[in-house]
Tab-separated table of C-alpha atoms in Angstrom:
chain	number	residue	atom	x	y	z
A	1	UNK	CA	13.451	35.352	37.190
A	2	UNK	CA	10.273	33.711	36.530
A	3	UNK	CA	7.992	34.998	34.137
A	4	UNK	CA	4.107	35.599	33.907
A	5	UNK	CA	2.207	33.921	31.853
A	6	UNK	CA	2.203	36.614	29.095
A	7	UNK	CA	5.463	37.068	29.184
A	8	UNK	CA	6.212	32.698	28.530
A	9	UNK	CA	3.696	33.315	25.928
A	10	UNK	CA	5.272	35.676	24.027
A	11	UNK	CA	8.437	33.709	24.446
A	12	UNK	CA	7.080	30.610	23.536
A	13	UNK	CA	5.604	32.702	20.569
A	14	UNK	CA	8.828	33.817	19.455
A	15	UNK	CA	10.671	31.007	19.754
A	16	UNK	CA	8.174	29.198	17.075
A	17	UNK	CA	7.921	31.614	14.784
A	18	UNK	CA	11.902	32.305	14.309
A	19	UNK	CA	12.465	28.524	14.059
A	20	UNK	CA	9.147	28.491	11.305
A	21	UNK	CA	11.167	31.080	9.578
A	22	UNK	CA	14.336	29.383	9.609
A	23	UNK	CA	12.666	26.036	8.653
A	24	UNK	CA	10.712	28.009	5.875
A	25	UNK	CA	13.625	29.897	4.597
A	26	UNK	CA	16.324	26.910	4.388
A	27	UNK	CA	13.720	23.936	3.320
A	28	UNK	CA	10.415	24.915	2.511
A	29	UNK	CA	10.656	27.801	0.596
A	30	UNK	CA	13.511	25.920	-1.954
A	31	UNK	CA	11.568	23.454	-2.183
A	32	UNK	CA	8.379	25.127	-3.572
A	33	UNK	CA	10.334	27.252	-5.884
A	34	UNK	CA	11.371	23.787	-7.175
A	35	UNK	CA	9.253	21.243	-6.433
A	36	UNK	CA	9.631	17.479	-9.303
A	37	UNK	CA	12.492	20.063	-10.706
A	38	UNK	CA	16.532	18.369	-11.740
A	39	UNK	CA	19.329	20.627	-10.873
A	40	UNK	CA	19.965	20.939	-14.890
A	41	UNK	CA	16.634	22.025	-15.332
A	42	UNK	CA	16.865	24.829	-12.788
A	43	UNK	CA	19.765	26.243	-14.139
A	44	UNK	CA	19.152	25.327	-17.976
A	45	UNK	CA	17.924	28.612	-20.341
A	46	UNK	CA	14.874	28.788	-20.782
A	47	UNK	CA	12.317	30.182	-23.583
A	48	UNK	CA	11.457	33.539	-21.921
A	49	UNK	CA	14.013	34.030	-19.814
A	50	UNK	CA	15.537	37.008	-22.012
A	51	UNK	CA	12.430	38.911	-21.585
A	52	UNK	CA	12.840	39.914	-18.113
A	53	UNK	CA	16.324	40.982	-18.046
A	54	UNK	CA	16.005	42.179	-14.416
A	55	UNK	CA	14.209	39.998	-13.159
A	56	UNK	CA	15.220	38.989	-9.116
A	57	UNK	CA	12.761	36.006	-8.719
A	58	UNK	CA	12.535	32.332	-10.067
A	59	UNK	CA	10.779	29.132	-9.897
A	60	UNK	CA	11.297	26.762	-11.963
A	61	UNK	CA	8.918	23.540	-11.600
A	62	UNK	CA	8.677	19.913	-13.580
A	63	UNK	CA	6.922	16.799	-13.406
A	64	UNK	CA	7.428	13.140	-15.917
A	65	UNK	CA	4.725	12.142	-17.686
A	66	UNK	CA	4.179	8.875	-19.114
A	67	UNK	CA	3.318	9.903	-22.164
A	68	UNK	CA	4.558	11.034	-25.541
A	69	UNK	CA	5.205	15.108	-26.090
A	70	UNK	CA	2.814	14.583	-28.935
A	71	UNK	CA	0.239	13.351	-26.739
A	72	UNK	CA	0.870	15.866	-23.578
A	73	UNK	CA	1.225	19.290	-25.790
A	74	UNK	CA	-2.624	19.399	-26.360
A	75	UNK	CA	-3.378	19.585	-22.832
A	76	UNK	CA	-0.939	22.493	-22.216
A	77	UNK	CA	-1.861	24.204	-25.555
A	78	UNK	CA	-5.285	24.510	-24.425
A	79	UNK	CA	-4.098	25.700	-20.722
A	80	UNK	CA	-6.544	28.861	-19.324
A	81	UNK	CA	-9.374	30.141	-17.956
A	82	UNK	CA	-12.191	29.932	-20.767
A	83	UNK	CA	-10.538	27.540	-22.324
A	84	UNK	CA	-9.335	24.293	-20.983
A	85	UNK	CA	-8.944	25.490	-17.248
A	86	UNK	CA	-5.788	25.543	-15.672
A	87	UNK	CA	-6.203	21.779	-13.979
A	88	UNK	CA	-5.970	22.661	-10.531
A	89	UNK	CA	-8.480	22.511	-7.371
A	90	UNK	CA	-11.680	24.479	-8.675
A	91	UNK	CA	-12.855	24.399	-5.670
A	92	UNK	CA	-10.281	26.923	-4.274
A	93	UNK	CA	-10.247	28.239	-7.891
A	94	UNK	CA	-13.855	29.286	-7.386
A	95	UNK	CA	-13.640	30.377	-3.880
A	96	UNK	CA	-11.871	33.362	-5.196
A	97	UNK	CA	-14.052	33.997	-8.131
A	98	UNK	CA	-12.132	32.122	-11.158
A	99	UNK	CA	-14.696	30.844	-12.561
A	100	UNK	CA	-12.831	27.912	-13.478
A	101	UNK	CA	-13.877	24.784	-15.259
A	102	UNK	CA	-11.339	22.523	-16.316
A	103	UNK	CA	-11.238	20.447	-19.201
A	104	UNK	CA	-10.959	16.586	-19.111
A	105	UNK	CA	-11.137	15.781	-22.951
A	106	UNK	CA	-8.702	17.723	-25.397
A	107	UNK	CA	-10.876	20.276	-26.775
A	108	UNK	CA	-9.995	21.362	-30.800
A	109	UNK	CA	-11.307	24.734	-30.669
A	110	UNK	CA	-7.731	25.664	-27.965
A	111	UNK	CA	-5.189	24.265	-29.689
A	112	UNK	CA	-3.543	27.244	-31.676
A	113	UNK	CA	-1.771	29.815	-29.827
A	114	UNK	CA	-0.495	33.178	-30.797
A	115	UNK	CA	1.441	35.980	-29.565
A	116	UNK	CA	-0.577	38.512	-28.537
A	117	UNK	CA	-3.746	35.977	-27.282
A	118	UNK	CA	-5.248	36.804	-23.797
A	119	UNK	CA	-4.205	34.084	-21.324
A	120	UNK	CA	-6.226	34.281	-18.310
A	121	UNK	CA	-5.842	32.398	-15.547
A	122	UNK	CA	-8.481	33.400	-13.213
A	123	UNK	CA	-11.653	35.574	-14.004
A	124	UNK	CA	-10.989	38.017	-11.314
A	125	UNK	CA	-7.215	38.546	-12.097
A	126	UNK	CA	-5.693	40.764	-15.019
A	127	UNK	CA	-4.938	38.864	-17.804
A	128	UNK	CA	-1.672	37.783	-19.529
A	129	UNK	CA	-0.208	38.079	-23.035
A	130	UNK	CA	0.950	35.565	-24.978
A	131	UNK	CA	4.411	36.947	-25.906
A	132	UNK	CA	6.098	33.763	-27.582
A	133	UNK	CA	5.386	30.448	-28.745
A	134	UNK	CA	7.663	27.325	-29.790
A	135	UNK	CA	4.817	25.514	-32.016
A	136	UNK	CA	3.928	22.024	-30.178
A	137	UNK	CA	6.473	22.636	-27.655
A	138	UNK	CA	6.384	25.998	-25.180
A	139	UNK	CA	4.418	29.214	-24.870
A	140	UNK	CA	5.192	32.005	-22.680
A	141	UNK	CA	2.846	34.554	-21.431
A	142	UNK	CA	3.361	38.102	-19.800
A	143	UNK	CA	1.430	39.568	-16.883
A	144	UNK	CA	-0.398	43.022	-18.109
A	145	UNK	CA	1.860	44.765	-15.719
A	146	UNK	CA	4.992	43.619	-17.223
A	147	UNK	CA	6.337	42.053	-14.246
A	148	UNK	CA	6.206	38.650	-14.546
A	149	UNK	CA	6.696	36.212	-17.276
A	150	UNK	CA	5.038	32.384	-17.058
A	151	UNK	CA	6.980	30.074	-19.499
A	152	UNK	CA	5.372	25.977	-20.428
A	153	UNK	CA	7.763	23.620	-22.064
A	154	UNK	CA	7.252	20.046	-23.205
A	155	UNK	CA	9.975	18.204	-23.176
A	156	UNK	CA	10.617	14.400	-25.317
A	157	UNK	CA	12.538	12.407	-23.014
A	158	UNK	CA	11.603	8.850	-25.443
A	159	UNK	CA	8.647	7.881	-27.289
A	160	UNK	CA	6.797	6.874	-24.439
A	161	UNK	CA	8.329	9.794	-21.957
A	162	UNK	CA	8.210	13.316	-21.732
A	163	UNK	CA	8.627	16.393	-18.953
A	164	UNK	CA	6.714	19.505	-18.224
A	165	UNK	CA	8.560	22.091	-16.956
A	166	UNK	CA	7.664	25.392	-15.979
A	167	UNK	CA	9.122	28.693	-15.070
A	168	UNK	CA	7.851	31.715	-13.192
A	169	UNK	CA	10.093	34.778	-13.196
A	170	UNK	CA	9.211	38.143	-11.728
A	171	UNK	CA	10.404	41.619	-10.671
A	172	UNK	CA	10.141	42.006	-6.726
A	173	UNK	CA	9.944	44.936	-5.319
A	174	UNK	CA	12.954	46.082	-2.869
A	175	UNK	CA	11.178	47.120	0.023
A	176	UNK	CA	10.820	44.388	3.141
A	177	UNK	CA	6.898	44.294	2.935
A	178	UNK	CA	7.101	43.485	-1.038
A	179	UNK	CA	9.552	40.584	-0.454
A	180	UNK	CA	7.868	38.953	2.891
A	181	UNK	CA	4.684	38.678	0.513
A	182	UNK	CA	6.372	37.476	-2.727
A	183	UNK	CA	7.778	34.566	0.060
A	184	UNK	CA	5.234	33.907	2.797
A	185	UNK	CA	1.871	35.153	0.139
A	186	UNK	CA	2.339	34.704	-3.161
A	187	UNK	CA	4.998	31.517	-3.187
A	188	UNK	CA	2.857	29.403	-1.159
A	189	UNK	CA	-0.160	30.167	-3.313
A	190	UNK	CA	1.563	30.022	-6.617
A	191	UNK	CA	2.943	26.473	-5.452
A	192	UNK	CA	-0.180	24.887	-4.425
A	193	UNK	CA	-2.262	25.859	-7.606
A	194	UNK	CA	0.892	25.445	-10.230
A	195	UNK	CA	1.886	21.736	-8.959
A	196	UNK	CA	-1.931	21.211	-8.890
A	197	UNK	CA	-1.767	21.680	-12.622
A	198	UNK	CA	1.341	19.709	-13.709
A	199	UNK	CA	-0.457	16.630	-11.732
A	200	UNK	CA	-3.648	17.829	-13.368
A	201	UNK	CA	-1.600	17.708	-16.483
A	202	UNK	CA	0.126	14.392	-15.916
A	203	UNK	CA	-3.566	12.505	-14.971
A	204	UNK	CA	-5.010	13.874	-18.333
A	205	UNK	CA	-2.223	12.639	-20.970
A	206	UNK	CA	-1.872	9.197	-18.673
A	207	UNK	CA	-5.599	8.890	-18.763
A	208	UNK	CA	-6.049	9.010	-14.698
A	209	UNK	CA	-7.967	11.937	-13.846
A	210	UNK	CA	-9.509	11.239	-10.171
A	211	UNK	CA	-12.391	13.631	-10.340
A	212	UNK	CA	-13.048	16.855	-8.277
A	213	UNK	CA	-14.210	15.121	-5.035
A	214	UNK	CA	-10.996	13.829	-3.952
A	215	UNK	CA	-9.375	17.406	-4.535
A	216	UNK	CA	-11.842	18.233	-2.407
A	217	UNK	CA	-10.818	16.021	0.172
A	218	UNK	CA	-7.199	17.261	0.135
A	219	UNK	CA	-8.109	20.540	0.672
A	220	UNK	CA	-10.211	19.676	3.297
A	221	UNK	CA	-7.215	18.018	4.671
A	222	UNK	CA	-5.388	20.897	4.901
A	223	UNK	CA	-7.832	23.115	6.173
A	224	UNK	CA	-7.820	20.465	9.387
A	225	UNK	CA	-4.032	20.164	9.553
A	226	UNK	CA	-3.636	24.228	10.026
A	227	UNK	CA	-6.861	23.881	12.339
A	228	UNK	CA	-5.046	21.515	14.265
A	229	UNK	CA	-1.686	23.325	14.430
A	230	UNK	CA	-4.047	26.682	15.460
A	231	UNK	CA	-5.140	24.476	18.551
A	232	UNK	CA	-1.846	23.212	19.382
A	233	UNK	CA	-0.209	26.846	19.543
A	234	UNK	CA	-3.353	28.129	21.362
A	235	UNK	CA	-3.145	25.001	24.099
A	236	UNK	CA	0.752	25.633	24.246
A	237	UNK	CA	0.240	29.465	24.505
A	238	UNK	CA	-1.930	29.570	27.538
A	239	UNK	CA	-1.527	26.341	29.419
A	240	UNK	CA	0.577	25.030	32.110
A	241	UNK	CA	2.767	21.707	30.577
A	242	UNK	CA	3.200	24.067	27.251
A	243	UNK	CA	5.832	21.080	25.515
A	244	UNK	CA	3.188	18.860	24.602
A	245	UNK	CA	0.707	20.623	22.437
A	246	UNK	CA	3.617	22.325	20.934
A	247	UNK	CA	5.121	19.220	19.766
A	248	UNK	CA	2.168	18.690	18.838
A	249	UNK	CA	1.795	21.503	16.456
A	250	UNK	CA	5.155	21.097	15.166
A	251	UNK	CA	3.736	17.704	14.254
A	252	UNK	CA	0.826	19.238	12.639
A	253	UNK	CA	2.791	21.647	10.497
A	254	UNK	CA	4.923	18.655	9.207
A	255	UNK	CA	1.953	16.868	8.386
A	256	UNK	CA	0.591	19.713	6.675
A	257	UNK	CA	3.514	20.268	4.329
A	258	UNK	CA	3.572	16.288	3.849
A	259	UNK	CA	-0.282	16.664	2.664
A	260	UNK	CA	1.176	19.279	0.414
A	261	UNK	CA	4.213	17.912	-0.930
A	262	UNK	CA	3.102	14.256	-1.708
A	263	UNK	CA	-0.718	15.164	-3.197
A	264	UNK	CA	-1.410	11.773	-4.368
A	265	UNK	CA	-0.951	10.343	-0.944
A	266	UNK	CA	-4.578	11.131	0.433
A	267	UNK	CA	-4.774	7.126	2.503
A	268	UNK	CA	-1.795	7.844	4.088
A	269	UNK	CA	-2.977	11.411	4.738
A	270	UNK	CA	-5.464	10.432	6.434
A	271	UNK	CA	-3.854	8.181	8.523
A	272	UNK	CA	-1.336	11.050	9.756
A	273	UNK	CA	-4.509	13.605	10.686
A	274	UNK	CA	-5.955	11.375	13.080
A	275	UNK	CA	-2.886	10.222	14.127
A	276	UNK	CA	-2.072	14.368	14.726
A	277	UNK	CA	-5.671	14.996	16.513
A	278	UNK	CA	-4.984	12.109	18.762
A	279	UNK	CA	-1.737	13.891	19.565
A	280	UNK	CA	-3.652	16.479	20.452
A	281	UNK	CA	-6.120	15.805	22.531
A	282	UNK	CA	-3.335	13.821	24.688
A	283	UNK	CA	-1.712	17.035	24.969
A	284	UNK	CA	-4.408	18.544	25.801
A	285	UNK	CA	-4.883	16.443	29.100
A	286	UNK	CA	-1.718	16.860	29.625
A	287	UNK	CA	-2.421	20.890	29.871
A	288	UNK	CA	-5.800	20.202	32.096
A	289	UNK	CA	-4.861	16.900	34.355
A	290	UNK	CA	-4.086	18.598	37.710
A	291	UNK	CA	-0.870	17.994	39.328
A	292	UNK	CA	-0.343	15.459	41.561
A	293	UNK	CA	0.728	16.100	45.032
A	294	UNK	CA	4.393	14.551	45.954
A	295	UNK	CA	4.304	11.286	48.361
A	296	UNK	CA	4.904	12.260	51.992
């Protein structure tokens, strides 16, 4: 039977979004919840574990710095919104009304901590408690709703070496909707800005910060590689030779989680977009060349 054009939409529709999820659900998604993180640091105890006994969600996140614990704890101690920012893309930060300003010299007046301080990470958002502190080495602060705890460790791995590792754990909700937005909402969100920092982190104690316009750029770049896989979809959706601008836009997707994964990367970033919107517009043709007629 051969179907109308609505009909190998919606196929074509389903087809890409079950083999999204699967992709999501068996690579992405671990991934995030891990990202720079060893296998002994996922499973290692951490400070703040105990506090959420019931706890059903995890992420557990670390990066090496080149740099001594001594020299990378005063960045994290002073970790927060009206304080030393949280590090991460300020432009996003500020799109949703943080606020944010983030520190690049250590500033004395945020380097004490105790339990009970307001840690805020965005203007617009609740803020967290500080509900325990391992002088010069971890804090770990509690949402005002009880339902997630936020733990920052420093690490010595030698005199010139240490890791930051950090932990997010959280009561989810049961119900289908609460879980598809801890996953496909909050996970994605909490990835992008949380790496952000530890790299934000890293650049201050090696002395490497790159400045605001070049987190700029990245964003930018992803904002073009989910424009791009938008296109794609729509061209496969509703044209005739569907295969190329979807392989296209599986293209684009991989690029877009490449932009994502490896931030530093932004040359070869580059490279991949136009490489992706050249793609594109030769699928494109592909969808608007007519046919033509068989010899004879």
């Amino acid at each position: 039977m051969k179907l109308s054009r609505a009909g190998r939409a919606l196929l074509i529709l389903i087809v890409v979004l079950v083999v999204f999820g699967v992709l999501y659900a068996a690579l992405i998604l671990p991934d995030m919840l891990h990202w720079g993180a060893t296998m002994e640091e996922i499973n290692a105890p951490l400070i703040g574990d105990d506090i959420l006994a019931d706890a059903n969600y995890e992420s557990t996140r670390a990066i090496t710095i080149n740099a001594p614990a001594s020299d990378v704890w005063p960045w994290v101690a002073q970790l927060g919104q009206g304080r030393g920012g949280m590090y991460s893309y300020e432009v996003l930060e500020n799109l949703f009304g943080c606020n944010s300003q983030n520190a690049t010299q250590i500033l004395s007046e945020f380097q004490t901590l105790n339990i009970g301080d307001s840690f805020s990470m965005c203007a617009s958002r609740p803020p967290f408690t500080v509900v325990a502190i391992e002088p010069n080495a971890a804090f770990v602060v509690q949402s005002a709703d009880n339902t997630h705890t936020w733990s920052w460790i420093v690490q010595s791995i030698d005199d010139g070496t240490s890791r930051v590792i950090t932990r997010m754990r959280a009561v989810v909700g049961p119900t289908l909707g609460e879980q598809l937005n801890e996953a496909i909402v909050l996970d994605p969100v909490q990835f992008l800005m949380e790496t952000k920092t530890l790299l934000g982190i890293k650049e201050r104690a090696e002395g490497t910060i790159g400045g605001s316009a070049l987190d700029t750029l990245e964003v930018l770049l992803w904002f073009v590689a989910v424009l791009l896989t938008a296109l794609a979809l729509a061209a496969a959706l509703v044209g005739r030779d569907w295969w190329p601008p979807l392989a296209v836009g599986l293209l684009a997707v991989v690029a877009l989680w490449f932009l994502l994964e490896a931030r530093a990367l932004l040359p070869q970033g580059l490279l991949l977009i136009a490489l992706i919107f050249v793609g594109l517009l030769w699928g494109l043709s592909k969808r608007t060349l007519p046919r033509q007629p068989a010899a004879g």
